[in-house]
Amino acid sequence: MSAAALTRVPVTIITGFLGAGKTTLLRHILHKVQGHRIAVVVNEFGSLGIDGEILRGCGIEGCRDDDIVELTNGCLCCTVADDFLPTMEALLDRADPPEHVVIETSGLALPKPLLKAFGWPTVRNRMTVDGVITVVDAPAIATGRFADDPEAVAQQRAADPSLDHDNPLAEVFEDQLNAADLIVLNKTDLLSPQELQRVEAEVRRLAPRPVRLICATEGKVDPAVLLGIGAEAEADLAARPSHHDAEDGEHEHDDFESFVATVPEQTSVEGFLTLLQDVAAKYDVLRMKGFASVAGKPMRLAVQGVGTRFRHEFDRPLTAGAERTGRIVVIGEKGLAESAIRAALSTAG
């Protein structure tokens, strides 16, 4: 790390595709570094700030609500000037500025435009990117979600030379890998040793340069490994290629869409999870996350799903007389059957 970097506030960027476990990793960091002034910037694709809500309710001593800054009006890679830079400047201008800033990007964000923003005059002498951590959903890699079949693509192009092949999932995923200083293979407990070995080999094959790769379950990684990398990533852009390096202006995520669905009070946890899994499978939903209430239960039910894989927990008490209606963010590729999905989720599981 250069002498100049030592005088600047370090920033850690946590990126990774939808549902990789970024928020879980971030909560683990906050649990383990109590006593340090850490500010968190959470950016989400969609208008309902689920991840910021989860972090604000974390119950971690010293984790103040005003240390959680939430940006829900677009991916940071598209709104750098309007949203990101003013947020960073406001954090630096506090009477008690943070000792470290952690940014959790949207699962659809491209990290490189964000790295470039740290070259802006208002922040370049006050902040440095300590490291980019890319969280990877290991079971999703094992099932080939982000992989193209090279032979099939070649056959498609041969049959139709005008075909512009595009896999938006793969492009976003590869851009996130390309930016990484550290790759965290998460949810490895869901894989066999043989599957994990194949996933590690695939990720190393896709990464443009050798980077450290570690395995994790539930995002449990020692913060000493995550913070203090000293990469000065904003000064190393050439080593972090992007599918969109040649593009001018803002990059739009036109390949994806999201909406917020209202759900009634549920009859049972099991019935609700089955409903969500059925909807995800039938309509090819990438990601669902949100909150619901369950009849007879005084706690709010939080649910997070990647494809048809869901996890849940009762995360906090519902106040007496509180609205029992829940809300679920639904994210998928362009062309989601929004009306049908809303209708399906309007029933109680």
mmCIF file with all atom_site columns, N, CA and C in Angstrom, residues 150-195:
data_model
loop_
_atom_site.group_PDB
_atom_site.id
_atom_site.type_symbol
_atom_site.label_atom_id
_atom_site.label_alt_id
_atom_site.label_comp_id
_atom_site.label_asym_id
_atom_site.label_entity_id
_atom_site.label_seq_id
_atom_site.pdbx_PDB_ins_code
_atom_site.Cartn_x
_atom_site.Cartn_y
_atom_site.Cartn_z
_atom_site.occupancy
_atom_site.B_iso_or_equiv
_atom_site.pdbx_formal_charge
_atom_site.auth_seq_id
_atom_site.auth_comp_id
_atom_site.auth_asym_id
_atom_site.auth_atom_id
_atom_site.pdbx_PDB_model_num
ATOM 1   N N  . PRO A 1 150 ? -20.104 -23.797 -25.099 1.00 0.00 ? 150 PRO A N  1
ATOM 2   C CA . PRO A 1 150 ? -19.390 -23.238 -26.259 1.00 0.00 ? 150 PRO A CA 1
ATOM 3   C C  . PRO A 1 150 ? -19.792 -23.888 -27.577 1.00 0.00 ? 150 PRO A C  1
ATOM 4   N N  . GLU A 1 151 ? -20.006 -25.205 -27.577 1.00 0.00 ? 151 GLU A N  1
ATOM 5   C CA . GLU A 1 151 ? -20.381 -25.891 -28.813 1.00 0.00 ? 151 GLU A CA 1
ATOM 6   C C  . GLU A 1 151 ? -21.764 -25.459 -29.281 1.00 0.00 ? 151 GLU A C  1
ATOM 7   N N  . ALA A 1 152 ? -22.696 -25.330 -28.343 1.00 0.00 ? 152 ALA A N  1
ATOM 8   C CA . ALA A 1 152 ? -24.051 -24.910 -28.702 1.00 0.00 ? 152 ALA A CA 1
ATOM 9   C C  . ALA A 1 152 ? -24.053 -23.491 -29.253 1.00 0.00 ? 152 ALA A C  1
ATOM 10  N N  . VAL A 1 153 ? -23.260 -22.606 -28.637 1.00 0.00 ? 153 VAL A N  1
ATOM 11  C CA . VAL A 1 153 ? -23.168 -21.227 -29.119 1.00 0.00 ? 153 VAL A CA 1
ATOM 12  C C  . VAL A 1 153 ? -22.590 -21.197 -30.530 1.00 0.00 ? 153 VAL A C  1
ATOM 13  N N  . ALA A 1 154 ? -21.536 -21.992 -30.764 1.00 0.00 ? 154 ALA A N  1
ATOM 14  C CA . ALA A 1 154 ? -20.909 -22.048 -32.089 1.00 0.00 ? 154 ALA A CA 1
ATOM 15  C C  . ALA A 1 154 ? -21.901 -22.539 -33.137 1.00 0.00 ? 154 ALA A C  1
ATOM 16  N N  . GLN A 1 155 ? -22.717 -23.529 -32.772 1.00 0.00 ? 155 GLN A N  1
ATOM 17  C CA . GLN A 1 155 ? -23.711 -24.058 -33.703 1.00 0.00 ? 155 GLN A CA 1
ATOM 18  C C  . GLN A 1 155 ? -24.785 -23.007 -34.016 1.00 0.00 ? 155 GLN A C  1
ATOM 19  N N  . GLN A 1 156 ? -25.202 -22.260 -32.990 1.00 0.00 ? 156 GLN A N  1
ATOM 20  C CA . GLN A 1 156 ? -26.195 -21.214 -33.202 1.00 0.00 ? 156 GLN A CA 1
ATOM 21  C C  . GLN A 1 156 ? -25.671 -20.162 -34.180 1.00 0.00 ? 156 GLN A C  1
ATOM 22  N N  . ARG A 1 157 ? -24.433 -19.757 -33.968 1.00 0.00 ? 157 ARG A N  1
ATOM 23  C CA . ARG A 1 157 ? -23.842 -18.726 -34.824 1.00 0.00 ? 157 ARG A CA 1
ATOM 24  C C  . ARG A 1 157 ? -23.655 -19.234 -36.249 1.00 0.00 ? 157 ARG A C  1
ATOM 25  N N  . ALA A 1 158 ? -23.279 -20.525 -36.390 1.00 0.00 ? 158 ALA A N  1
ATOM 26  C CA . ALA A 1 158 ? -23.095 -21.092 -37.724 1.00 0.00 ? 158 ALA A CA 1
ATOM 27  C C  . ALA A 1 158 ? -24.430 -21.160 -38.475 1.00 0.00 ? 158 ALA A C  1
ATOM 28  N N  . ALA A 1 159 ? -25.497 -21.466 -37.742 1.00 0.00 ? 159 ALA A N  1
ATOM 29  C CA . ALA A 1 159 ? -26.814 -21.575 -38.367 1.00 0.00 ? 159 ALA A CA 1
ATOM 30  C C  . ALA A 1 159 ? -27.383 -20.204 -38.735 1.00 0.00 ? 159 ALA A C  1
ATOM 31  N N  . ASP A 1 160 ? -27.020 -19.197 -37.958 1.00 0.00 ? 160 ASP A N  1
ATOM 32  C CA . ASP A 1 160 ? -27.525 -17.845 -38.196 1.00 0.00 ? 160 ASP A CA 1
ATOM 33  C C  . ASP A 1 160 ? -26.409 -16.854 -37.913 1.00 0.00 ? 160 ASP A C  1
ATOM 34  N N  . PRO A 1 161 ? -25.622 -16.486 -38.920 1.00 0.00 ? 161 PRO A N  1
ATOM 35  C CA . PRO A 1 161 ? -24.473 -15.585 -38.712 1.00 0.00 ? 161 PRO A CA 1
ATOM 36  C C  . PRO A 1 161 ? -24.865 -14.217 -38.153 1.00 0.00 ? 161 PRO A C  1
ATOM 37  N N  . SER A 1 162 ? -26.123 -13.830 -38.328 1.00 0.00 ? 162 SER A N  1
ATOM 38  C CA . SER A 1 162 ? -26.552 -12.528 -37.826 1.00 0.00 ? 162 SER A CA 1
ATOM 39  C C  . SER A 1 162 ? -26.895 -12.560 -36.341 1.00 0.00 ? 162 SER A C  1
ATOM 40  N N  . LEU A 1 163 ? -26.886 -13.749 -35.746 1.00 0.00 ? 163 LEU A N  1
ATOM 41  C CA . LEU A 1 163 ? -27.275 -13.892 -34.345 1.00 0.00 ? 163 LEU A CA 1
ATOM 42  C C  . LEU A 1 163 ? -26.275 -13.185 -33.436 1.00 0.00 ? 163 LEU A C  1
ATOM 43  N N  . ASP A 1 164 ? -26.771 -12.318 -32.587 1.00 0.00 ? 164 ASP A N  1
ATOM 44  C CA . ASP A 1 164 ? -25.926 -11.641 -31.597 1.00 0.00 ? 164 ASP A CA 1
ATOM 45  C C  . ASP A 1 164 ? -26.118 -12.352 -30.272 1.00 0.00 ? 164 ASP A C  1
ATOM 46  N N  . HIS A 1 165 ? -25.294 -13.362 -30.035 1.00 0.00 ? 165 HIS A N  1
ATOM 47  C CA . HIS A 1 165 ? -25.454 -14.148 -28.821 1.00 0.00 ? 165 HIS A CA 1
ATOM 48  C C  . HIS A 1 165 ? -25.151 -13.306 -27.591 1.00 0.00 ? 165 HIS A C  1
ATOM 49  N N  . ASP A 1 166 ? -25.994 -13.406 -26.609 1.00 0.00 ? 166 ASP A N  1
ATOM 50  C CA . ASP A 1 166 ? -25.791 -12.613 -25.395 1.00 0.00 ? 166 ASP A CA 1
ATOM 51  C C  . ASP A 1 166 ? -26.343 -13.389 -24.210 1.00 0.00 ? 166 ASP A C  1
ATOM 52  N N  . ASN A 1 167 ? -25.526 -13.595 -23.208 1.00 0.00 ? 167 ASN A N  1
ATOM 53  C CA . ASN A 1 167 ? -25.962 -14.210 -21.965 1.00 0.00 ? 167 ASN A CA 1
ATOM 54  C C  . ASN A 1 167 ? -25.753 -13.184 -20.863 1.00 0.00 ? 167 ASN A C  1
ATOM 55  N N  . PRO A 1 168 ? -26.792 -12.396 -20.528 1.00 0.00 ? 168 PRO A N  1
ATOM 56  C CA . PRO A 1 168 ? -26.607 -11.317 -19.552 1.00 0.00 ? 168 PRO A CA 1
ATOM 57  C C  . PRO A 1 168 ? -26.189 -11.825 -18.177 1.00 0.00 ? 168 PRO A C  1
ATOM 58  N N  . LEU A 1 169 ? -26.671 -13.006 -17.771 1.00 0.00 ? 169 LEU A N  1
ATOM 59  C CA . LEU A 1 169 ? -26.261 -13.539 -16.479 1.00 0.00 ? 169 LEU A CA 1
ATOM 60  C C  . LEU A 1 169 ? -24.758 -13.782 -16.467 1.00 0.00 ? 169 LEU A C  1
ATOM 61  N N  . ALA A 1 170 ? -24.268 -14.423 -17.526 1.00 0.00 ? 170 ALA A N  1
ATOM 62  C CA . ALA A 1 170 ? -22.840 -14.740 -17.590 1.00 0.00 ? 170 ALA A CA 1
ATOM 63  C C  . ALA A 1 170 ? -21.995 -13.481 -17.640 1.00 0.00 ? 170 ALA A C  1
ATOM 64  N N  . GLU A 1 171 ? -22.449 -12.456 -18.377 1.00 0.00 ? 171 GLU A N  1
ATOM 65  C CA . GLU A 1 171 ? -21.658 -11.234 -18.500 1.00 0.00 ? 171 GLU A CA 1
ATOM 66  C C  . GLU A 1 171 ? -21.515 -10.512 -17.169 1.00 0.00 ? 171 GLU A C  1
ATOM 67  N N  . VAL A 1 172 ? -22.623 -10.364 -16.454 1.00 0.00 ? 172 VAL A N  1
ATOM 68  C CA . VAL A 1 172 ? -22.554 -9.690  -15.155 1.00 0.00 ? 172 VAL A CA 1
ATOM 69  C C  . VAL A 1 172 ? -21.681 -10.491 -14.189 1.00 0.00 ? 172 VAL A C  1
ATOM 70  N N  . PHE A 1 173 ? -21.883 -11.796 -14.167 1.00 0.00 ? 173 PHE A N  1
ATOM 71  C CA . PHE A 1 173 ? -21.096 -12.660 -13.283 1.00 0.00 ? 173 PHE A CA 1
ATOM 72  C C  . PHE A 1 173 ? -19.607 -12.553 -13.591 1.00 0.00 ? 173 PHE A C  1
ATOM 73  N N  . GLU A 1 174 ? -19.248 -12.603 -14.872 1.00 0.00 ? 174 GLU A N  1
ATOM 74  C CA . GLU A 1 174 ? -17.832 -12.543 -15.244 1.00 0.00 ? 174 GLU A CA 1
ATOM 75  C C  . GLU A 1 174 ? -17.230 -11.174 -14.927 1.00 0.00 ? 174 GLU A C  1
ATOM 76  N N  . ASP A 1 175 ? -18.002 -10.092 -15.114 1.00 0.00 ? 175 ASP A N  1
ATOM 77  C CA . ASP A 1 175 ? -17.493 -8.768  -14.752 1.00 0.00 ? 175 ASP A CA 1
ATOM 78  C C  . ASP A 1 175 ? -17.210 -8.683  -13.251 1.00 0.00 ? 175 ASP A C  1
ATOM 79  N N  . GLN A 1 176 ? -18.063 -9.309  -12.464 1.00 0.00 ? 176 GLN A N  1
ATOM 80  C CA . GLN A 1 176 ? -17.852 -9.298  -11.015 1.00 0.00 ? 176 GLN A CA 1
ATOM 81  C C  . GLN A 1 176 ? -16.609 -10.112 -10.633 1.00 0.00 ? 176 GLN A C  1
ATOM 82  N N  . LEU A 1 177 ? -16.393 -11.225 -11.301 1.00 0.00 ? 177 LEU A N  1
ATOM 83  C CA . LEU A 1 177 ? -15.167 -11.999 -11.076 1.00 0.00 ? 177 LEU A CA 1
ATOM 84  C C  . LEU A 1 177 ? -13.936 -11.226 -11.518 1.00 0.00 ? 177 LEU A C  1
ATOM 85  N N  . ASN A 1 178 ? -14.038 -10.548 -12.650 1.00 0.00 ? 178 ASN A N  1
ATOM 86  C CA . ASN A 1 178 ? -12.898 -9.837  -13.206 1.00 0.00 ? 178 ASN A CA 1
ATOM 87  C C  . ASN A 1 178 ? -12.386 -8.729  -12.295 1.00 0.00 ? 178 ASN A C  1
ATOM 88  N N  . ALA A 1 179 ? -13.280 -8.156  -11.503 1.00 0.00 ? 179 ALA A N  1
ATOM 89  C CA . ALA A 1 179 ? -12.900 -7.039  -10.638 1.00 0.00 ? 179 ALA A CA 1
ATOM 90  C C  . ALA A 1 179 ? -12.305 -7.484  -9.309  1.00 0.00 ? 179 ALA A C  1
ATOM 91  N N  . ALA A 1 180 ? -12.376 -8.765  -9.004  1.00 0.00 ? 180 ALA A N  1
ATOM 92  C CA . ALA A 1 180 ? -12.108 -9.241  -7.646  1.00 0.00 ? 180 ALA A CA 1
ATOM 93  C C  . ALA A 1 180 ? -10.638 -9.196  -7.241  1.00 0.00 ? 180 ALA A C  1
ATOM 94  N N  . ASP A 1 181 ? -10.438 -8.840  -5.983  1.00 0.00 ? 181 ASP A N  1
ATOM 95  C CA . ASP A 1 181 ? -9.155  -9.053  -5.308  1.00 0.00 ? 181 ASP A CA 1
ATOM 96  C C  . ASP A 1 181 ? -9.214  -10.307 -4.445  1.00 0.00 ? 181 ASP A C  1
ATOM 97  N N  . LEU A 1 182 ? -10.423 -10.696 -4.080  1.00 0.00 ? 182 LEU A N  1
ATOM 98  C CA . LEU A 1 182 ? -10.654 -11.897 -3.282  1.00 0.00 ? 182 LEU A CA 1
ATOM 99  C C  . LEU A 1 182 ? -11.997 -12.480 -3.698  1.00 0.00 ? 182 LEU A C  1
ATOM 100 N N  . ILE A 1 183 ? -12.036 -13.775 -3.934  1.00 0.00 ? 183 ILE A N  1
ATOM 101 C CA . ILE A 1 183 ? -13.283 -14.459 -4.302  1.00 0.00 ? 183 ILE A CA 1
ATOM 102 C C  . ILE A 1 183 ? -13.685 -15.376 -3.153  1.00 0.00 ? 183 ILE A C  1
ATOM 103 N N  . VAL A 1 184 ? -14.921 -15.206 -2.690  1.00 0.00 ? 184 VAL A N  1
ATOM 104 C CA . VAL A 1 184 ? -15.462 -16.049 -1.618  1.00 0.00 ? 184 VAL A CA 1
ATOM 105 C C  . VAL A 1 184 ? -16.473 -17.008 -2.228  1.00 0.00 ? 184 VAL A C  1
ATOM 106 N N  . LEU A 1 185 ? -16.137 -18.287 -2.252  1.00 0.00 ? 185 LEU A N  1
ATOM 107 C CA . LEU A 1 185 ? -17.094 -19.308 -2.686  1.00 0.00 ? 185 LEU A CA 1
ATOM 108 C C  . LEU A 1 185 ? -18.004 -19.604 -1.502  1.00 0.00 ? 185 LEU A C  1
ATOM 109 N N  . ASN A 1 186 ? -19.240 -19.163 -1.598  1.00 0.00 ? 186 ASN A N  1
ATOM 110 C CA . ASN A 1 186 ? -20.171 -19.291 -0.477  1.00 0.00 ? 186 ASN A CA 1
ATOM 111 C C  . ASN A 1 186 ? -21.099 -20.485 -0.660  1.00 0.00 ? 186 ASN A C  1
ATOM 112 N N  . LYS A 1 187 ? -21.715 -20.929 0.442   1.00 0.00 ? 187 LYS A N  1
ATOM 113 C CA . LYS A 1 187 ? -22.675 -22.044 0.457   1.00 0.00 ? 187 LYS A CA 1
ATOM 114 C C  . LYS A 1 187 ? -22.017 -23.369 0.060   1.00 0.00 ? 187 LYS A C  1
ATOM 115 N N  . THR A 1 188 ? -20.743 -23.491 0.365   1.00 0.00 ? 188 THR A N  1
ATOM 116 C CA . THR A 1 188 ? -20.019 -24.701 -0.042  1.00 0.00 ? 188 THR A CA 1
ATOM 117 C C  . THR A 1 188 ? -20.482 -25.936 0.718   1.00 0.00 ? 188 THR A C  1
ATOM 118 N N  . ASP A 1 189 ? -21.215 -25.737 1.814   1.00 0.00 ? 189 ASP A N  1
ATOM 119 C CA . ASP A 1 189 ? -21.739 -26.880 2.562   1.00 0.00 ? 189 ASP A CA 1
ATOM 120 C C  . ASP A 1 189 ? -22.813 -27.623 1.771   1.00 0.00 ? 189 ASP A C  1
ATOM 121 N N  . LEU A 1 190 ? -23.325 -27.006 0.714   1.00 0.00 ? 190 LEU A N  1
ATOM 122 C CA . LEU A 1 190 ? -24.371 -27.625 -0.093  1.00 0.00 ? 190 LEU A CA 1
ATOM 123 C C  . LEU A 1 190 ? -23.812 -28.462 -1.230  1.00 0.00 ? 190 LEU A C  1
ATOM 124 N N  . LEU A 1 191 ? -22.486 -28.561 -1.317  1.00 0.00 ? 191 LEU A N  1
ATOM 125 C CA . LEU A 1 191 ? -21.843 -29.303 -2.401  1.00 0.00 ? 191 LEU A CA 1
ATOM 126 C C  . LEU A 1 191 ? -21.049 -30.490 -1.869  1.00 0.00 ? 191 LEU A C  1
ATOM 127 N N  . SER A 1 192 ? -20.931 -31.500 -2.682  1.00 0.00 ? 192 SER A N  1
ATOM 128 C CA . SER A 1 192 ? -20.041 -32.615 -2.359  1.00 0.00 ? 192 SER A CA 1
ATOM 129 C C  . SER A 1 192 ? -18.602 -32.173 -2.619  1.00 0.00 ? 192 SER A C  1
ATOM 130 N N  . PRO A 1 193 ? -17.603 -32.874 -2.057  1.00 0.00 ? 193 PRO A N  1
ATOM 131 C CA . PRO A 1 193 ? -16.206 -32.512 -2.329  1.00 0.00 ? 193 PRO A CA 1
ATOM 132 C C  . PRO A 1 193 ? -15.888 -32.498 -3.824  1.00 0.00 ? 193 PRO A C  1
ATOM 133 N N  . GLN A 1 194 ? -16.463 -33.420 -4.571  1.00 0.00 ? 194 GLN A N  1
ATOM 134 C CA . GLN A 1 194 ? -16.202 -33.472 -6.005  1.00 0.00 ? 194 GLN A CA 1
ATOM 135 C C  . GLN A 1 194 ? -16.825 -32.263 -6.726  1.00 0.00 ? 194 GLN A C  1
ATOM 136 N N  . GLU A 1 195 ? -18.046 -31.905 -6.337  1.00 0.00 ? 195 GLU A N  1
ATOM 137 C CA . GLU A 1 195 ? -18.687 -30.738 -6.935  1.00 0.00 ? 195 GLU A CA 1
ATOM 138 C C  . GLU A 1 195 ? -17.909 -29.466 -6.622  1.00 0.00 ? 195 GLU A C  1
#
